[in-house]
Amino acid sequence: MENINIVIAGARGRMGREAVQLVQRTENFQLAAVVDHKNDGGRLSDFDGFTGIDVPVYTNMANCFQEIKADILIDLTTPEYGMLHTKTALEYGVRPVVGTTGFSKDNLIELEALCREKELGCIIAPNFAIGAILMMKFAQMAGKYFQDVEIIELHHDQKLDAPSGTAVKTAEMIADVRKTKLQGHPDEKETISGARGAQFEGMHIHSVRLPGLIAHQQVMFGAEGQTLTIRHDSYNRGSFMSGVKLAVDTVLKIDTLVYGLENILE
Ligand SMILES: NC(=O)C1=CN([C@@H]2O[C@H](COP(=O)(O)OP(=O)(O)OC[C@H]3O[C@@H](n4cnc5c(N)ncnc54)[C@H](O)[C@@H]3O)[C@@H](O)[C@H]2O)C=CC1
Ligand SMILES: O=C(O)C1=N[C@H](C(=O)O)C[C@H](O)C1
């Protein structure tokens, strides 16, 4: 089995640390470098928690790809930098696996075109947890039969984006099959702004942020005399890693943009 050379952006973050561990313990995965917002020219081992992981740190993605042979970029940063990193990777012939959430529709359209132009694969996965993918697929199945749905996503209070990428993706998947409906009473009024949450094609999305939580989502459907609740819980960030591995293995074999792990799960 040939080695796969991987660069991780955001390696010192909550997800990045877990991804470094995944790469370290996977036989043919090789950590080539990391991209951080500080310590350019340093080594990852300079930072707490990375003893013995002696790879270079870059603050500039283009400089990194000019000096390092890489097959894959794993990006776990912020939407602004994630987009820049993903475009730079594709420009340098490196295939991105992106877990960073908060990309806009326009971002996805731009990246799809760039993948086509470069004939390179790129996987953008709002959620790498297999259970979360199933939750989204089950919610999509239910959305065909229930027009009334509310999405409640619950995350740790250090999360920057709301609603979560998973909630947006879930709403998009349901919208693909659901007959459009503006939910709730036509005359309903928020006496405190935001009480009914965000709206996506008439569906409501509610974002809960609390210390103690990791990543959770429940999709509630209602109809005459019944409700259906589909829920997924990630209790630790290890829950995302089998999906990251699947994405790395798969992105090498494709030459288009894939948005959502459900599209590659067999
Ligand atoms: N797809 C999935 O399954 C999951 C996705 N996420 C997403 O991953 C992203 C990161 O989440 P966390 O690890 O919780 O956040 P975090 O805040 O712990 O980590 C982000 C890291 O990115 C680094 N960073 C910021 N700007 C940078 C730059 N210009 N260059 C390089 N590194 C930079 C920060 O220093 C930090 O170490 C978020 O967008 C989050 O929504 C999180 C969990 C699961
Ligand atoms: O920031 C997080 O933690 C998570 N982000 C992703 C999202 O926005 O959906 C995936 C997971 O929910 C954890």
mmCIF file of C-alpha atoms and ligand atoms in Angstrom:
data_model
loop_
_atom_site.group_PDB
_atom_site.id
_atom_site.type_symbol
_atom_site.label_atom_id
_atom_site.label_comp_id
_atom_site.label_asym_id
_atom_site.label_seq_id
_atom_site.Cartn_x
_atom_site.Cartn_y
_atom_site.Cartn_z
ATOM 1 C CA MET A 1 0.000 0.000 0.000
ATOM 2 C CA GLU A 2 1.431 3.371 -1.019
ATOM 3 C CA ASN A 3 1.776 6.112 1.574
ATOM 4 C CA ILE A 4 -0.693 8.999 1.406
ATOM 5 C CA ASN A 5 0.953 12.315 2.299
ATOM 6 C CA ILE A 6 -1.406 14.493 4.293
ATOM 7 C CA VAL A 7 -1.332 18.145 5.345
ATOM 8 C CA ILE A 8 -3.686 19.168 8.162
ATOM 9 C CA ALA A 9 -4.885 22.754 8.548
ATOM 10 C CA GLY A 10 -6.153 23.530 12.039
ATOM 11 C CA ALA A 11 -4.129 20.679 13.584
ATOM 12 C CA ARG A 12 -4.129 22.268 17.047
ATOM 13 C CA GLY A 13 -7.908 22.646 17.178
ATOM 14 C CA ARG A 14 -10.394 20.226 18.783
ATOM 15 C CA MET A 15 -10.967 18.307 15.533
ATOM 16 C CA GLY A 16 -7.455 18.832 14.190
ATOM 17 C CA ARG A 17 -5.880 17.103 17.212
ATOM 18 C CA GLU A 18 -8.101 14.083 16.661
ATOM 19 C CA ALA A 19 -7.222 14.076 12.942
ATOM 20 C CA VAL A 20 -3.487 14.147 13.747
ATOM 21 C CA GLN A 21 -4.020 11.048 15.933
ATOM 22 C CA LEU A 22 -5.935 9.336 13.112
ATOM 23 C CA VAL A 23 -3.119 10.001 10.643
ATOM 24 C CA GLN A 24 -0.499 8.829 13.158
ATOM 25 C CA ARG A 25 -2.226 5.495 13.793
ATOM 26 C CA THR A 26 -3.215 4.713 10.183
ATOM 27 C CA GLU A 27 -0.630 2.528 8.481
ATOM 28 C CA ASN A 28 -0.364 4.214 5.072
ATOM 29 C CA PHE A 29 -1.218 7.765 6.201
ATOM 30 C CA GLN A 30 1.776 10.063 6.557
ATOM 31 C CA LEU A 31 1.564 13.491 8.197
ATOM 32 C CA ALA A 32 3.656 15.731 5.904
ATOM 33 C CA ALA A 33 3.064 19.176 7.468
ATOM 34 C CA VAL A 34 0.483 21.271 9.269
ATOM 35 C CA VAL A 35 -0.894 24.735 8.527
ATOM 36 C CA ASP A 36 -1.536 26.956 11.526
ATOM 37 C CA HIS A 37 -2.125 30.654 12.032
ATOM 38 C CA LYS A 38 1.151 30.969 13.961
ATOM 39 C CA ASN A 39 4.656 29.512 14.401
ATOM 40 C CA ASP A 40 5.672 29.624 10.723
ATOM 41 C CA GLY A 41 8.908 27.705 10.247
ATOM 42 C CA GLY A 42 8.470 25.863 13.541
ATOM 43 C CA ARG A 43 7.721 22.200 14.196
ATOM 44 C CA LEU A 44 4.425 20.703 15.372
ATOM 45 C CA SER A 45 6.338 19.066 18.227
ATOM 46 C CA ASP A 46 6.981 22.585 19.631
ATOM 47 C CA PHE A 47 3.335 22.663 20.715
ATOM 48 C CA ASP A 48 1.851 20.989 23.807
ATOM 49 C CA GLY A 49 0.384 17.558 23.125
ATOM 50 C CA PHE A 50 2.400 16.820 19.969
ATOM 51 C CA THR A 51 5.582 15.352 21.451
ATOM 52 C CA GLY A 52 7.564 13.453 18.821
ATOM 53 C CA ILE A 53 5.409 14.578 15.872
ATOM 54 C CA ASP A 54 8.221 16.358 14.109
ATOM 55 C CA VAL A 55 6.631 17.903 10.998
ATOM 56 C CA PRO A 56 6.942 21.489 9.741
ATOM 57 C CA VAL A 57 4.421 24.204 10.524
ATOM 58 C CA TYR A 58 3.421 26.695 7.819
ATOM 59 C CA THR A 59 1.183 29.718 8.128
ATOM 60 C CA ASN A 60 0.816 30.044 4.372
ATOM 61 C CA MET A 61 -0.814 27.191 2.463
ATOM 62 C CA ALA A 62 0.823 28.075 -0.876
ATOM 63 C CA ASN A 63 4.303 28.083 0.705
ATOM 64 C CA CYS A 64 3.510 24.714 2.244
ATOM 65 C CA PHE A 65 2.575 23.125 -1.094
ATOM 66 C CA GLN A 66 5.613 24.664 -2.814
ATOM 67 C CA GLU A 67 7.921 22.911 -0.353
ATOM 68 C CA ILE A 68 6.057 19.758 0.714
ATOM 69 C CA LYS A 69 4.881 16.800 -1.374
ATOM 70 C CA ALA A 70 1.221 16.369 -0.441
ATOM 71 C CA ASP A 71 -1.632 14.234 -1.776
ATOM 72 C CA ILE A 72 -4.367 15.401 0.574
ATOM 73 C CA LEU A 73 -5.298 18.473 2.600
ATOM 74 C CA ILE A 74 -7.554 17.918 5.611
ATOM 75 C CA ASP A 75 -9.049 21.280 6.556
ATOM 76 C CA LEU A 76 -10.574 21.822 10.005
ATOM 77 C CA THR A 77 -10.373 25.578 10.468
ATOM 78 C CA THR A 78 -12.893 28.383 9.841
ATOM 79 C CA PRO A 79 -15.082 29.042 6.766
ATOM 80 C CA GLU A 80 -12.976 32.004 5.550
ATOM 81 C CA TYR A 81 -9.648 30.198 5.770
ATOM 82 C CA GLY A 82 -11.170 26.849 4.837
ATOM 83 C CA MET A 83 -12.296 28.274 1.498
ATOM 84 C CA LEU A 84 -8.897 29.877 0.835
ATOM 85 C CA HIS A 85 -7.080 26.655 1.822
ATOM 86 C CA THR A 86 -9.330 24.482 -0.345
ATOM 87 C CA LYS A 87 -8.834 26.667 -3.417
ATOM 88 C CA THR A 88 -5.074 26.802 -2.849
ATOM 89 C CA ALA A 89 -4.892 23.015 -2.482
ATOM 90 C CA LEU A 90 -6.730 22.483 -5.768
ATOM 91 C CA GLU A 91 -4.456 25.016 -7.497
ATOM 92 C CA TYR A 92 -1.476 22.930 -6.366
ATOM 93 C CA GLY A 93 -3.024 19.595 -7.405
ATOM 94 C CA VAL A 94 -3.750 18.531 -3.799
ATOM 95 C CA ARG A 95 -7.129 16.920 -3.036
ATOM 96 C CA PRO A 96 -9.034 18.530 -0.179
ATOM 97 C CA VAL A 97 -11.063 16.754 2.508
ATOM 98 C CA VAL A 98 -12.943 19.560 4.209
ATOM 99 C CA GLY A 99 -14.702 19.238 7.548
ATOM 100 C CA THR A 100 -14.877 22.982 8.100
ATOM 101 C CA THR A 101 -18.483 24.175 8.117
ATOM 102 C CA GLY A 102 -20.070 27.473 7.126
ATOM 103 C CA PHE A 103 -19.337 27.404 3.365
ATOM 104 C CA SER A 104 -21.925 29.312 1.319
ATOM 105 C CA LYS A 105 -23.761 28.005 -1.742
ATOM 106 C CA ASP A 106 -21.575 30.303 -3.875
ATOM 107 C CA ASN A 107 -18.449 28.801 -2.278
ATOM 108 C CA LEU A 108 -19.635 25.314 -3.266
ATOM 109 C CA ILE A 109 -20.408 26.407 -6.841
ATOM 110 C CA GLU A 110 -16.948 27.982 -7.158
ATOM 111 C CA LEU A 111 -15.212 24.886 -5.794
ATOM 112 C CA GLU A 112 -17.233 22.558 -8.013
ATOM 113 C CA ALA A 113 -16.046 24.513 -11.079
ATOM 114 C CA LEU A 114 -12.439 24.486 -9.868
ATOM 115 C CA CYS A 115 -12.560 20.703 -9.318
ATOM 116 C CA ARG A 116 -13.922 20.234 -12.827
ATOM 117 C CA GLU A 117 -11.235 22.490 -14.300
ATOM 118 C CA LYS A 118 -8.425 20.735 -12.425
ATOM 119 C CA GLU A 119 -10.008 17.251 -12.703
ATOM 120 C CA LEU A 120 -9.439 16.752 -8.997
ATOM 121 C CA GLY A 121 -11.591 15.249 -6.269
ATOM 122 C CA CYS A 122 -12.647 17.261 -3.241
ATOM 123 C CA ILE A 123 -14.900 16.102 -0.402
ATOM 124 C CA ILE A 124 -16.732 18.628 1.748
ATOM 125 C CA ALA A 125 -18.445 16.852 4.630
ATOM 126 C CA PRO A 126 -20.531 18.909 7.072
ATOM 127 C CA ASN A 127 -20.496 15.848 9.338
ATOM 128 C CA PHE A 128 -18.086 12.891 9.292
ATOM 129 C CA ALA A 129 -19.976 10.768 11.841
ATOM 130 C CA ILE A 130 -21.643 7.782 10.183
ATOM 131 C CA GLY A 131 -24.577 7.975 12.616
ATOM 132 C CA ALA A 132 -25.152 11.613 11.694
ATOM 133 C CA ILE A 133 -25.179 10.716 7.997
ATOM 134 C CA LEU A 134 -27.814 8.068 8.698
ATOM 135 C CA MET A 135 -29.798 10.558 10.781
ATOM 136 C CA MET A 136 -29.827 12.936 7.784
ATOM 137 C CA LYS A 137 -30.808 10.160 5.386
ATOM 138 C CA PHE A 138 -33.606 8.944 7.681
ATOM 139 C CA ALA A 139 -34.813 12.541 8.054
ATOM 140 C CA GLN A 140 -34.880 12.875 4.281
ATOM 141 C CA MET A 141 -36.955 9.683 4.030
ATOM 142 C CA ALA A 142 -39.396 11.063 6.599
ATOM 143 C CA GLY A 143 -39.514 14.453 4.869
ATOM 144 C CA LYS A 144 -41.287 12.847 1.946
ATOM 145 C CA TYR A 145 -44.237 12.019 4.202
ATOM 146 C CA PHE A 146 -44.162 14.859 6.764
ATOM 147 C CA GLN A 147 -44.264 18.477 5.622
ATOM 148 C CA ASP A 148 -43.869 19.880 9.135
ATOM 149 C CA VAL A 149 -40.361 19.640 10.523
ATOM 150 C CA GLU A 150 -38.198 21.499 13.005
ATOM 151 C CA ILE A 151 -34.449 20.905 13.310
ATOM 152 C CA ILE A 152 -32.840 21.377 16.705
ATOM 153 C CA GLU A 153 -29.048 21.253 16.707
ATOM 154 C CA LEU A 154 -27.123 21.332 19.976
ATOM 155 C CA HIS A 155 -23.383 22.042 20.249
ATOM 156 C CA HIS A 156 -20.611 23.081 22.637
ATOM 157 C CA ASP A 157 -20.464 26.817 23.304
ATOM 158 C CA GLN A 158 -17.130 27.351 21.488
ATOM 159 C CA LYS A 159 -18.723 26.699 18.111
ATOM 160 C CA LEU A 160 -18.455 29.727 15.807
ATOM 161 C CA ASP A 161 -21.107 29.058 13.170
ATOM 162 C CA ALA A 162 -24.862 28.776 13.573
ATOM 163 C CA PRO A 163 -26.785 26.970 12.379
ATOM 164 C CA SER A 164 -24.397 24.032 12.185
ATOM 165 C CA GLY A 165 -23.293 22.701 8.804
ATOM 166 C CA THR A 166 -25.136 19.487 9.618
ATOM 167 C CA ALA A 167 -28.416 21.328 10.233
ATOM 168 C CA VAL A 168 -28.082 23.209 6.944
ATOM 169 C CA LYS A 169 -27.311 19.993 5.067
ATOM 170 C CA THR A 170 -30.235 18.221 6.730
ATOM 171 C CA ALA A 171 -32.599 21.033 5.730
ATOM 172 C CA GLU A 172 -31.278 20.923 2.163
ATOM 173 C CA MET A 173 -31.769 17.150 1.964
ATOM 174 C CA ILE A 174 -35.310 17.373 3.342
ATOM 175 C CA ALA A 175 -36.116 20.299 1.013
ATOM 176 C CA ASP A 176 -35.192 18.070 -1.953
ATOM 177 C CA VAL A 177 -38.165 15.790 -1.199
ATOM 178 C CA ARG A 178 -40.563 17.877 0.925
ATOM 179 C CA LYS A 179 -43.506 19.761 -0.529
ATOM 180 C CA THR A 180 -42.740 23.418 0.280
ATOM 181 C CA LYS A 181 -44.725 24.725 3.223
ATOM 182 C CA LEU A 182 -44.429 27.788 5.431
ATOM 183 C CA GLN A 183 -44.846 26.212 8.864
ATOM 184 C CA GLY A 184 -46.650 27.450 11.936
ATOM 185 C CA HIS A 185 -49.658 29.749 12.129
ATOM 186 C CA PRO A 186 -49.799 32.292 9.280
ATOM 187 C CA ASP A 187 -50.340 35.055 11.853
ATOM 188 C CA GLU A 188 -47.638 33.944 14.326
ATOM 189 C CA LYS A 189 -45.495 36.798 15.698
ATOM 190 C CA GLU A 190 -42.236 36.627 17.599
ATOM 191 C CA THR A 191 -42.596 38.677 20.789
ATOM 192 C CA ILE A 192 -38.868 38.148 21.311
ATOM 193 C CA SER A 193 -36.929 38.234 18.032
ATOM 194 C CA GLY A 194 -35.486 34.860 17.043
ATOM 195 C CA ALA A 195 -37.955 32.819 19.104
ATOM 196 C CA ARG A 196 -38.897 30.696 16.095
ATOM 197 C CA GLY A 197 -35.284 30.144 15.065
ATOM 198 C CA ALA A 198 -33.851 30.385 11.566
ATOM 199 C CA GLN A 199 -35.910 29.542 8.502
ATOM 200 C CA PHE A 200 -34.957 27.408 5.541
ATOM 201 C CA GLU A 201 -37.683 27.008 2.926
ATOM 202 C CA GLY A 202 -40.329 27.299 5.633
ATOM 203 C CA MET A 203 -38.623 24.808 8.007
ATOM 204 C CA HIS A 204 -37.306 26.136 11.312
ATOM 205 C CA ILE A 205 -33.798 25.512 12.653
ATOM 206 C CA HIS A 206 -32.916 26.090 16.318
ATOM 207 C CA SER A 207 -29.328 26.299 17.580
ATOM 208 C CA VAL A 208 -28.526 25.451 21.211
ATOM 209 C CA ARG A 209 -25.030 26.257 22.568
ATOM 210 C CA LEU A 210 -24.010 24.937 25.982
ATOM 211 C CA PRO A 211 -20.791 23.850 27.678
ATOM 212 C CA GLY A 212 -20.878 20.096 28.201
ATOM 213 C CA LEU A 213 -22.350 19.360 24.783
ATOM 214 C CA ILE A 214 -20.271 18.058 21.859
ATOM 215 C CA ALA A 215 -22.451 17.687 18.712
ATOM 216 C CA HIS A 216 -26.089 16.614 18.684
ATOM 217 C CA GLN A 217 -29.090 17.030 16.436
ATOM 218 C CA GLN A 218 -32.709 16.122 16.562
ATOM 219 C CA VAL A 219 -35.120 16.365 13.674
ATOM 220 C CA MET A 220 -38.764 16.499 14.741
ATOM 221 C CA PHE A 221 -41.640 15.819 12.388
ATOM 222 C CA GLY A 222 -45.292 16.426 13.253
ATOM 223 C CA ALA A 223 -48.603 15.435 11.703
ATOM 224 C CA GLU A 224 -52.158 14.838 12.905
ATOM 225 C CA GLY A 225 -51.928 12.991 16.246
ATOM 226 C CA GLN A 226 -48.257 12.017 15.946
ATOM 227 C CA THR A 227 -44.647 13.176 16.057
ATOM 228 C CA LEU A 228 -41.504 11.453 14.851
ATOM 229 C CA THR A 229 -38.110 12.359 16.344
ATOM 230 C CA ILE A 230 -34.814 11.291 14.774
ATOM 231 C CA ARG A 231 -31.768 12.051 16.918
ATOM 232 C CA HIS A 232 -28.012 11.627 16.713
ATOM 233 C CA ASP A 233 -25.413 12.329 19.425
ATOM 234 C CA SER A 234 -21.641 12.583 19.097
ATOM 235 C CA TYR A 235 -20.195 12.147 22.601
ATOM 236 C CA ASN A 236 -16.604 12.652 21.489
ATOM 237 C CA ARG A 237 -14.673 13.736 18.393
ATOM 238 C CA GLY A 238 -13.433 10.196 17.814
ATOM 239 C CA SER A 239 -16.930 9.676 16.374
ATOM 240 C CA PHE A 240 -15.919 11.670 13.284
ATOM 241 C CA MET A 241 -12.689 9.857 12.469
ATOM 242 C CA SER A 242 -13.917 6.790 10.530
ATOM 243 C CA GLY A 243 -15.640 9.266 8.214
ATOM 244 C CA VAL A 244 -12.448 11.288 7.802
ATOM 245 C CA LYS A 245 -10.575 8.093 6.872
ATOM 246 C CA LEU A 246 -13.276 7.105 4.383
ATOM 247 C CA ALA A 247 -13.118 10.582 2.814
ATOM 248 C CA VAL A 248 -9.304 10.472 2.486
ATOM 249 C CA ASP A 249 -9.409 7.033 0.847
ATOM 250 C CA THR A 250 -12.246 8.068 -1.482
ATOM 251 C CA VAL A 251 -11.069 11.519 -2.565
ATOM 252 C CA LEU A 252 -8.047 9.936 -4.251
ATOM 253 C CA LYS A 253 -10.346 7.996 -6.580
ATOM 254 C CA ILE A 254 -12.666 10.791 -7.716
ATOM 255 C CA ASP A 255 -12.298 13.879 -9.882
ATOM 256 C CA THR A 256 -15.290 16.006 -8.866
ATOM 257 C CA LEU A 257 -16.620 17.819 -5.817
ATOM 258 C CA VAL A 258 -18.658 15.718 -3.389
ATOM 259 C CA TYR A 259 -20.696 17.652 -0.815
ATOM 260 C CA GLY A 260 -21.827 15.318 1.968
ATOM 261 C CA LEU A 261 -20.549 11.908 3.016
ATOM 262 C CA GLU A 262 -23.937 10.355 2.219
ATOM 263 C CA ASN A 263 -22.890 10.550 -1.435
ATOM 264 C CA ILE A 264 -19.942 8.182 -0.940
ATOM 265 C CA LEU A 265 -21.300 5.881 1.765
ATOM 266 C CA GLU A 266 -22.028 2.467 0.243
HETATM 267 N N1 LIG B 1 -17.341 17.781 9.501
HETATM 268 C C1 LIG B 1 -17.367 17.364 10.758
HETATM 269 O O1 LIG B 1 -17.711 16.220 11.062
HETATM 270 C C2 LIG B 1 -16.967 18.310 11.829
HETATM 271 C C3 LIG B 1 -16.682 19.594 11.493
HETATM 272 N N2 LIG B 1 -16.304 20.485 12.436
HETATM 273 C C4 LIG B 1 -15.942 21.804 11.932
HETATM 274 O O2 LIG B 1 -14.529 21.881 11.910
HETATM 275 C C5 LIG B 1 -14.115 23.224 12.139
HETATM 276 C C6 LIG B 1 -13.136 23.261 13.318
HETATM 277 O O3 LIG B 1 -13.821 22.874 14.481
HETATM 278 P P1 LIG B 1 -13.060 22.760 15.876
HETATM 279 O O4 LIG B 1 -11.890 21.863 15.718
HETATM 280 O O5 LIG B 1 -14.074 22.492 16.898
HETATM 281 O O6 LIG B 1 -12.560 24.279 16.037
HETATM 282 P P2 LIG B 1 -11.265 24.817 16.817
HETATM 283 O O7 LIG B 1 -11.495 26.276 17.008
HETATM 284 O O8 LIG B 1 -10.969 23.965 17.984
HETATM 285 O O9 LIG B 1 -10.108 24.593 15.737
HETATM 286 C C7 LIG B 1 -9.897 25.412 14.628
HETATM 287 C C8 LIG B 1 -8.407 25.518 14.427
HETATM 288 O O10 LIG B 1 -8.169 26.238 13.219
HETATM 289 C C9 LIG B 1 -7.027 27.039 13.457
HETATM 290 N N3 LIG B 1 -6.975 28.128 12.500
HETATM 291 C C10 LIG B 1 -7.685 29.273 12.485
HETATM 292 N N4 LIG B 1 -7.287 30.037 11.453
HETATM 293 C C11 LIG B 1 -6.344 29.343 10.803
HETATM 294 C C12 LIG B 1 -5.545 29.599 9.653
HETATM 295 N N5 LIG B 1 -5.635 30.730 8.991
HETATM 296 N N6 LIG B 1 -4.688 28.654 9.243
HETATM 297 C C13 LIG B 1 -4.575 27.498 9.923
HETATM 298 N N7 LIG B 1 -5.270 27.213 11.030
HETATM 299 C C14 LIG B 1 -6.145 28.130 11.454
HETATM 300 C C15 LIG B 1 -7.187 27.526 14.877
HETATM 301 O O11 LIG B 1 -5.953 27.939 15.411
HETATM 302 C C16 LIG B 1 -7.690 26.260 15.547
HETATM 303 O O12 LIG B 1 -6.600 25.478 15.990
HETATM 304 C C17 LIG B 1 -15.398 24.018 12.376
HETATM 305 O O13 LIG B 1 -15.790 24.614 11.165
HETATM 306 C C18 LIG B 1 -16.404 22.967 12.785
HETATM 307 O O14 LIG B 1 -17.719 23.317 12.502
HETATM 308 C C19 LIG B 1 -16.193 20.130 13.734
HETATM 309 C C20 LIG B 1 -16.494 18.864 14.145
HETATM 310 C C21 LIG B 1 -16.916 17.851 13.215
HETATM 311 O O1 LIG B 2 -18.333 22.497 15.409
HETATM 312 C C1 LIG B 2 -18.612 21.320 15.717
HETATM 313 O O2 LIG B 2 -18.320 20.826 16.785
HETATM 314 C C2 LIG B 2 -19.309 20.505 14.705
HETATM 315 N N1 LIG B 2 -19.491 21.011 13.534
HETATM 316 C C3 LIG B 2 -20.111 20.361 12.420
HETATM 317 C C4 LIG B 2 -21.368 21.093 12.024
HETATM 318 O O3 LIG B 2 -21.363 22.344 12.020
HETATM 319 O O4 LIG B 2 -22.355 20.449 11.686
HETATM 320 C C5 LIG B 2 -20.298 18.880 12.628
HETATM 321 C C6 LIG B 2 -20.623 18.485 14.032
HETATM 322 O O5 LIG B 2 -21.952 18.837 14.261
HETATM 323 C C7 LIG B 2 -19.684 19.124 15.037
#
